[in-house]
């Protein structure tokens, strides 16, 4: 069974307001492809062989805790019919609390934090659930236009069950006024842009420890077969 | 009407958990700074236990926390070097792209429970997934094995090929393509190549260089633009 194609929330490749897309977007439409075994399989269940185990706590990777607001981000990975995607890997990377990346090519004048790398990895459980602990990243200036600032965001990378389900996205935070003026977030048409905004959740918040946010990631699901019941449970 | 203060939650809003918005999470760019979080040591070496794939020169050593691939024995099949340059619409090399590959083993079996062919063995030393980034000159490199042939739609058999994903700054959603091998058995009858307009098939063919490397350039935009697929 092939996997679904993109839905209405998918951004176009060319978004003139995001200047880097100008020379980095194909000028020809993508070709339809009748999906084969190549597209419907993926390296599931072998992450330990490739990348090693989970790194779910980004605040405990160095000698001391990093600066910043400690947060717990958790949720589920689902397919587009609401079914859990178990045992799949989610990789994350982000800037520190000041909005600075540990990357050598980030030369913005904001402090590095020797106790924060900003890279993590979690595996979903049999219900598709995941959770990680990190600090809230800061906003970040970039060269797209004069006085351009990226909203605070966490980069997410998921493979899901198949080559077809590969997804790289970004998680944004509620009540961030930078989202609505950010060309990258706005590459996704409204209202679908809001799918990338996590929700503050008091039940996820750990008393005296960390604020909690919920974020479900929805991957492409297999096209519906006539023999299956459709059930959403979210 | 009072609520228990401890469980009082903020008002629901139009966000990730809004049932009215339920659907595929939209794609966003990988950005320019993924190197410390995604390409791990050995990620580009599907054959041995070298450190191919990582870019530790791009951040302080104390922050190289990604794992090194576990040592493994040699997989079955012909070991090949795979490389190419990624170009933008000006013909300039793209020095901050990320390339991923997914392929069958030498016998043509995918390392996946979704490949139902029990008669073909999974190679315990070969996963078939790799990740690399382009260097300052826009070049990516992998070491892998020549994939075997896998079935296509109906009664067809596909030529040896590797599924490729292109990511990068300015690339809002990954660009899926395929790499075939010049002169390989089955290219003429491959069901996917057959769906590609004849004048563009060349963009999906890797060619063997004098040093033995299979070379596959990826042109994101413009003249000789690589064929990307709708997935």
Short mmCIF file of C-alpha atoms in Angstrom, two decimals, chain A residues 64-227:
data_model
loop_
_atom_site.label_atom_id
_atom_site.label_comp_id
_atom_site.label_asym_id
_atom_site.label_seq_id
_atom_site.Cartn_x
_atom_site.Cartn_y
_atom_site.Cartn_z
CA UNK A 64 26.54 21.50 34.70
CA UNK A 65 22.97 22.37 33.71
CA UNK A 66 22.57 24.82 30.83
CA UNK A 67 21.25 28.36 31.29
CA UNK A 68 17.62 28.95 30.41
CA UNK A 69 14.05 27.97 31.08
CA UNK A 70 13.85 24.20 31.53
CA UNK A 71 10.99 22.64 29.57
CA UNK A 72 9.53 19.22 28.88
CA UNK A 73 8.17 18.66 25.37
CA UNK A 74 6.10 15.57 24.87
CA UNK A 75 3.41 14.21 22.63
CA UNK A 76 2.79 11.49 20.11
CA UNK A 77 3.81 10.62 16.60
CA UNK A 78 0.71 9.67 14.63
CA UNK A 79 -0.16 8.96 11.04
CA UNK A 80 -2.64 11.13 9.20
CA UNK A 81 -5.50 8.86 10.24
CA UNK A 82 -4.67 9.26 13.91
CA UNK A 83 -2.94 5.92 14.40
CA UNK A 84 0.20 5.85 16.58
CA UNK A 85 3.59 5.42 14.93
CA UNK A 86 5.52 3.30 17.45
CA UNK A 87 9.26 2.70 17.71
CA UNK A 88 10.24 5.52 15.41
CA UNK A 89 13.08 7.95 15.92
CA UNK A 90 12.73 11.72 16.37
CA UNK A 91 15.95 13.72 16.24
CA UNK A 92 15.99 17.29 17.51
CA UNK A 93 18.40 20.20 17.44
CA UNK A 94 18.07 23.79 18.58
CA UNK A 95 19.75 27.03 19.65
CA UNK A 96 20.51 27.80 23.29
CA UNK A 97 18.49 30.12 25.55
CA UNK A 98 20.15 33.17 24.00
CA UNK A 99 19.27 32.02 20.49
CA UNK A 100 22.86 31.01 19.71
CA UNK A 101 23.75 27.79 17.92
CA UNK A 102 26.85 25.84 18.88
CA UNK A 103 27.62 25.72 15.15
CA UNK A 104 30.89 27.29 13.98
CA UNK A 105 29.15 29.26 11.24
CA UNK A 106 26.77 30.95 13.64
CA UNK A 107 28.66 34.16 14.35
CA UNK A 108 25.86 36.09 16.00
CA UNK A 109 27.04 38.01 19.04
CA UNK A 110 25.09 36.14 21.71
CA UNK A 111 26.69 33.96 24.36
CA UNK A 112 27.48 30.33 23.82
CA UNK A 113 26.65 28.01 26.70
CA UNK A 114 29.39 25.43 27.33
CA UNK A 115 26.79 23.26 29.04
CA UNK A 116 24.37 23.16 26.14
CA UNK A 117 24.79 21.44 22.81
CA UNK A 118 21.18 21.36 21.73
CA UNK A 119 21.06 17.94 20.06
CA UNK A 120 18.82 15.08 21.17
CA UNK A 121 17.09 11.96 20.03
CA UNK A 122 14.08 10.02 21.28
CA UNK A 123 12.29 6.86 20.19
CA UNK A 124 8.50 6.63 20.36
CA UNK A 125 7.00 3.92 22.57
CA UNK A 126 4.38 1.39 21.49
CA UNK A 127 1.70 4.09 21.69
CA UNK A 128 3.76 6.52 19.62
CA UNK A 129 4.55 8.65 22.68
CA UNK A 130 7.77 10.60 23.14
CA UNK A 131 9.13 13.08 25.65
CA UNK A 132 12.31 15.06 26.05
CA UNK A 133 13.73 17.63 28.43
CA UNK A 134 15.52 20.71 27.14
CA UNK A 135 15.59 24.46 27.61
CA UNK A 136 13.47 26.91 25.72
CA UNK A 137 15.51 28.23 22.78
CA UNK A 138 15.82 31.96 22.19
CA UNK A 139 14.83 33.97 19.14
CA UNK A 140 17.56 34.52 16.63
CA UNK A 141 18.43 37.21 14.03
CA UNK A 142 19.15 36.15 10.45
CA UNK A 143 20.06 37.80 7.19
CA UNK A 144 16.89 37.28 5.19
CA UNK A 145 15.91 40.96 5.37
CA UNK A 146 16.63 43.97 7.55
CA UNK A 147 15.84 43.22 11.20
CA UNK A 148 14.77 39.65 10.50
CA UNK A 149 14.33 37.40 13.54
CA UNK A 150 13.46 33.72 13.61
CA UNK A 151 10.88 32.85 16.26
CA UNK A 152 12.10 30.50 18.97
CA UNK A 153 11.98 27.02 17.47
CA UNK A 154 13.12 23.44 17.89
CA UNK A 155 14.10 21.54 14.75
CA UNK A 156 12.54 18.07 14.46
CA UNK A 157 13.57 15.26 12.15
CA UNK A 158 11.53 12.07 11.74
CA UNK A 159 11.92 9.10 9.44
CA UNK A 160 8.73 7.27 10.26
CA UNK A 161 8.10 3.83 8.77
CA UNK A 162 9.12 4.47 5.17
CA UNK A 163 11.12 6.57 2.73
CA UNK A 164 7.79 8.22 1.85
CA UNK A 165 7.16 9.43 5.39
CA UNK A 166 10.41 11.36 5.91
CA UNK A 167 9.77 14.69 7.62
CA UNK A 168 11.90 17.59 8.82
CA UNK A 169 9.97 20.36 10.53
CA UNK A 170 10.15 22.99 13.27
CA UNK A 171 8.21 23.39 16.51
CA UNK A 172 7.17 26.92 17.53
CA UNK A 173 5.94 28.23 20.86
CA UNK A 174 2.51 29.71 21.61
CA UNK A 175 2.14 33.48 22.02
CA UNK A 176 5.31 34.22 20.08
CA UNK A 177 4.68 37.42 18.10
CA UNK A 178 7.56 36.60 15.74
CA UNK A 179 5.72 33.65 14.17
CA UNK A 180 3.31 35.75 12.14
CA UNK A 181 6.11 37.80 10.58
CA UNK A 182 8.49 34.89 9.92
CA UNK A 183 8.85 33.95 6.23
CA UNK A 184 9.79 30.34 7.03
CA UNK A 185 6.80 29.63 9.28
CA UNK A 186 4.61 31.53 6.82
CA UNK A 187 5.68 29.30 3.96
CA UNK A 188 2.92 27.14 5.44
CA UNK A 189 -0.46 28.66 4.61
CA UNK A 190 -2.85 29.55 7.41
CA UNK A 191 -4.52 27.97 9.28
CA UNK A 192 -2.11 25.04 8.81
CA UNK A 193 0.81 27.10 10.12
CA UNK A 194 -0.70 26.62 13.57
CA UNK A 195 -0.06 22.87 13.32
CA UNK A 196 3.56 23.75 14.11
CA UNK A 197 2.73 25.67 17.31
CA UNK A 198 2.95 23.56 20.47
CA UNK A 199 0.51 23.90 23.36
CA UNK A 200 1.37 24.86 26.92
CA UNK A 201 0.00 22.10 29.15
CA UNK A 202 -0.25 22.24 32.93
CA UNK A 203 -0.52 18.44 33.14
CA UNK A 204 2.82 18.07 31.34
CA UNK A 205 4.41 20.75 33.52
CA UNK A 206 6.50 19.21 36.30
CA UNK A 207 6.05 21.08 39.62
CA UNK A 208 9.23 22.85 40.75
CA UNK A 209 11.08 21.52 37.73
CA UNK A 210 10.00 22.37 34.18
CA UNK A 211 7.22 23.95 32.12
CA UNK A 212 5.46 21.45 29.88
CA UNK A 213 4.46 21.64 26.23
CA UNK A 214 2.52 19.21 24.06
CA UNK A 215 3.28 18.59 20.40
CA UNK A 216 1.97 15.78 18.20
CA UNK A 217 3.74 15.05 14.94
CA UNK A 218 1.55 13.71 12.14
CA UNK A 219 3.24 11.74 9.37
CA UNK A 220 1.79 10.55 6.08
CA UNK A 221 -0.19 7.35 6.57
CA UNK A 222 -0.77 4.49 4.21
CA UNK A 223 -3.56 5.13 1.76
CA UNK A 224 -6.80 3.79 3.07
CA UNK A 225 -7.79 0.28 2.11
CA UNK A 226 -11.46 -0.58 1.81
CA UNK A 227 -11.03 -3.31 4.44
#
